[in-house]
């Protein structure tokens, strides 16, 4: 729905700007970046060019742009300007990635985003200007994702899109894939039934299946004949939803699932292994879901199935790893970009969350892109895979992902070529505002000039 | 008749090794514009490598260069060399010396440290190496050709390190068996010990704190110095500790915090030996003192500090510690996981490209005392080389093959 988009907010700013003096502009009004090599992603790179930004939007890009006298100018001679990077799947902005309750479609990450989280600092420092905040991979139905810009004081300032996708994880939290799928289908069936009733003009069910403290989960009102048995929760007592067992939450959850089935909201499906991909494809077909595949390391075994779908998938952050065949004991190096390139599955990247112990580079988008280039991707494609492709994948390519007139002025000024080891983000610009400057980054200075403190 | 390129290369590769290298041939990356297999006799083991960019650690940095190899050794190195007789010619983009990792636990099978006793200096990593471990294949794949295998630091006198090649015939892989003696001057030995556990449990052990760790080192060395033996330890332990004291055996101290690094140096001064510091996370905090006391450090924190700010034992990590060490002229090297990427990031963080490469080749070879054999591309050194598709320090460059003692390992099968 349109009112989920921040265009309205910038629209407001524009009106304000027209009605009052430039001093009231939040987005620095007019800003120009001059002298840099421009990699616009859409269209050919420009050896030297100018980008003119007005009220947070790109107004002009080109070689011979006459700048209005009042424009603030950033001299980026010798530098490289790209669109800001787009992170299509990350839980780093949330105070906690996963919910203890496993069925929480009614939750929204918007309530969990902390604008001052170190994650956003790191985003700006590393040129990420848009991030899809998605619940973690350990909750069956983990709630609804949101897309935010990485700069802002309050979450509402940052919000680009609410209800940006429902997160489903096929990795069983309890170790049993059968019950995992049964639970998931039960929830989806409820929503499907509700949609069918509405279509017939029947009155939608008031959510009667409200769970009460201490009770077994109520059975769906109209469970299909011969349907799967309710899975028994073994071992641990039934986990109670945290504030989710009230009618309102249940109704909201149902609504979210209905949107997913009607295709009004995509579904991020986390698959841990190749067999999860098969299950996911069945679910997608049974419930006509609009999927965004988030793939675990060994999903490459189902690359041919994914290829048939011709959708951009989100790869695991660990792009290269080793496996030992348990039967033959043969050691094998798995290079995900190479395998997916060969299978013709379009892909984008994730970065390793900080705090996770990793090999050095997989925490950085430029490094992930460089790794793909190392294994056969062209640099052009690799740069697209950290900007426009993720923007398209999460449905915001009309706003971000490339340097084009009319798009949000989300830009990153690099000290050199994007995939060079010695290149740093010099400045990051979100909605026409400079939100990061390396020359003022005390943390980087401290890290690069180590002294006892 | 001239042999075809294909045959000479095949012959070379087949004799050269075989197991994992099939990918090289078809890659076309390595062999583009390859080779003139000269006729007359079956190819000898002579190999001439022509590199567009040679990073030798010995004069050449990025210039065109040629290296002639015979019998597993580098024989001639120069911008353009004249070699008589039959040989195989390999053309590569970039060539650097094999990477030397001074601090690994590669191939160490069945546990990396002793947890039932504190004084086990005679425990020998060399006796526990699984030579066919996947660890080694991964190392070779990453361009690492020589590693020091170090026991984990969970007992105070942890054992003996050894230095081995990462591939080759098992007999030829040893560089130094039963080498450096490892001292844990850190909190690791206390990690499994619990102060209030049952008196009959194996956890009922000293030390349960860092004071105890230092005390065990000091009291053991004191007993030895005064002609005694180490209580409850094997007679061989006594001998080994004597060797540390009389300087016959190099010791290495695993220390990360600034105060542990200082303690290690203090113990060395007190008993007259010079431990090399391994870990060294916070060495930058006491850099002047460290330099004055002739410290040497094998720095391992870079693999983590690119993404985190706290290391093991809560140390405060910084990015450009290598730069600080070079500035202070302190002998050091990089070591640990993802060593090539460590060099890349060290370069990003401030080292010159040349320094960054030396920090994973020539410098570790110096610190390990094996620079007569490895660490640079020089005549009479082992033919341990890594060929790249481009500048070794760029993340877009890939390793085409790794050569160890003249044999090529191109174990990236996916290159086919």
XYZ file of N, CA and C in Angstrom, chain B residues 221 224 227-228 237-249:
51
model
N 60.166 -23.761 37.597
C 61.478 -23.351 37.112
C 62.443 -23.164 38.276
N 63.783 -26.525 39.270
C 64.772 -27.006 38.308
C 66.086 -26.249 38.490
N 68.314 -27.412 41.063
C 68.771 -28.800 40.939
C 67.722 -29.836 41.261
N 66.522 -29.427 41.526
C 65.478 -30.386 41.874
C 64.737 -30.898 40.652
N 60.109 -34.333 31.755
C 59.669 -32.952 31.951
C 60.804 -32.136 32.514
N 61.474 -32.699 33.495
C 62.590 -32.007 34.124
C 63.646 -31.642 33.082
N 63.946 -32.607 32.228
C 64.958 -32.351 31.200
C 64.534 -31.199 30.287
N 63.278 -31.240 29.913
C 62.807 -30.200 28.995
C 62.837 -28.819 29.632
N 62.452 -28.757 30.892
C 62.476 -27.458 31.567
C 63.922 -26.957 31.698
N 64.838 -27.899 31.910
C 66.258 -27.510 31.952
C 66.679 -26.891 30.626
N 66.217 -27.509 29.551
C 66.573 -26.985 28.218
C 66.040 -25.565 28.014
N 64.852 -25.322 28.550
C 64.319 -23.957 28.447
C 65.227 -23.001 29.212
N 65.597 -23.427 30.423
C 66.402 -22.550 31.280
C 67.789 -22.293 30.701
N 68.408 -23.337 30.145
C 69.764 -23.093 29.649
C 69.794 -22.630 28.186
N 68.592 -22.293 27.684
C 68.558 -21.658 26.368
C 68.727 -22.622 25.214
N 68.718 -23.925 25.496
C 68.876 -24.874 24.401
C 67.582 -25.032 23.614
N 66.492 -24.669 24.254
C 65.210 -24.821 23.554
C 64.439 -23.509 23.620
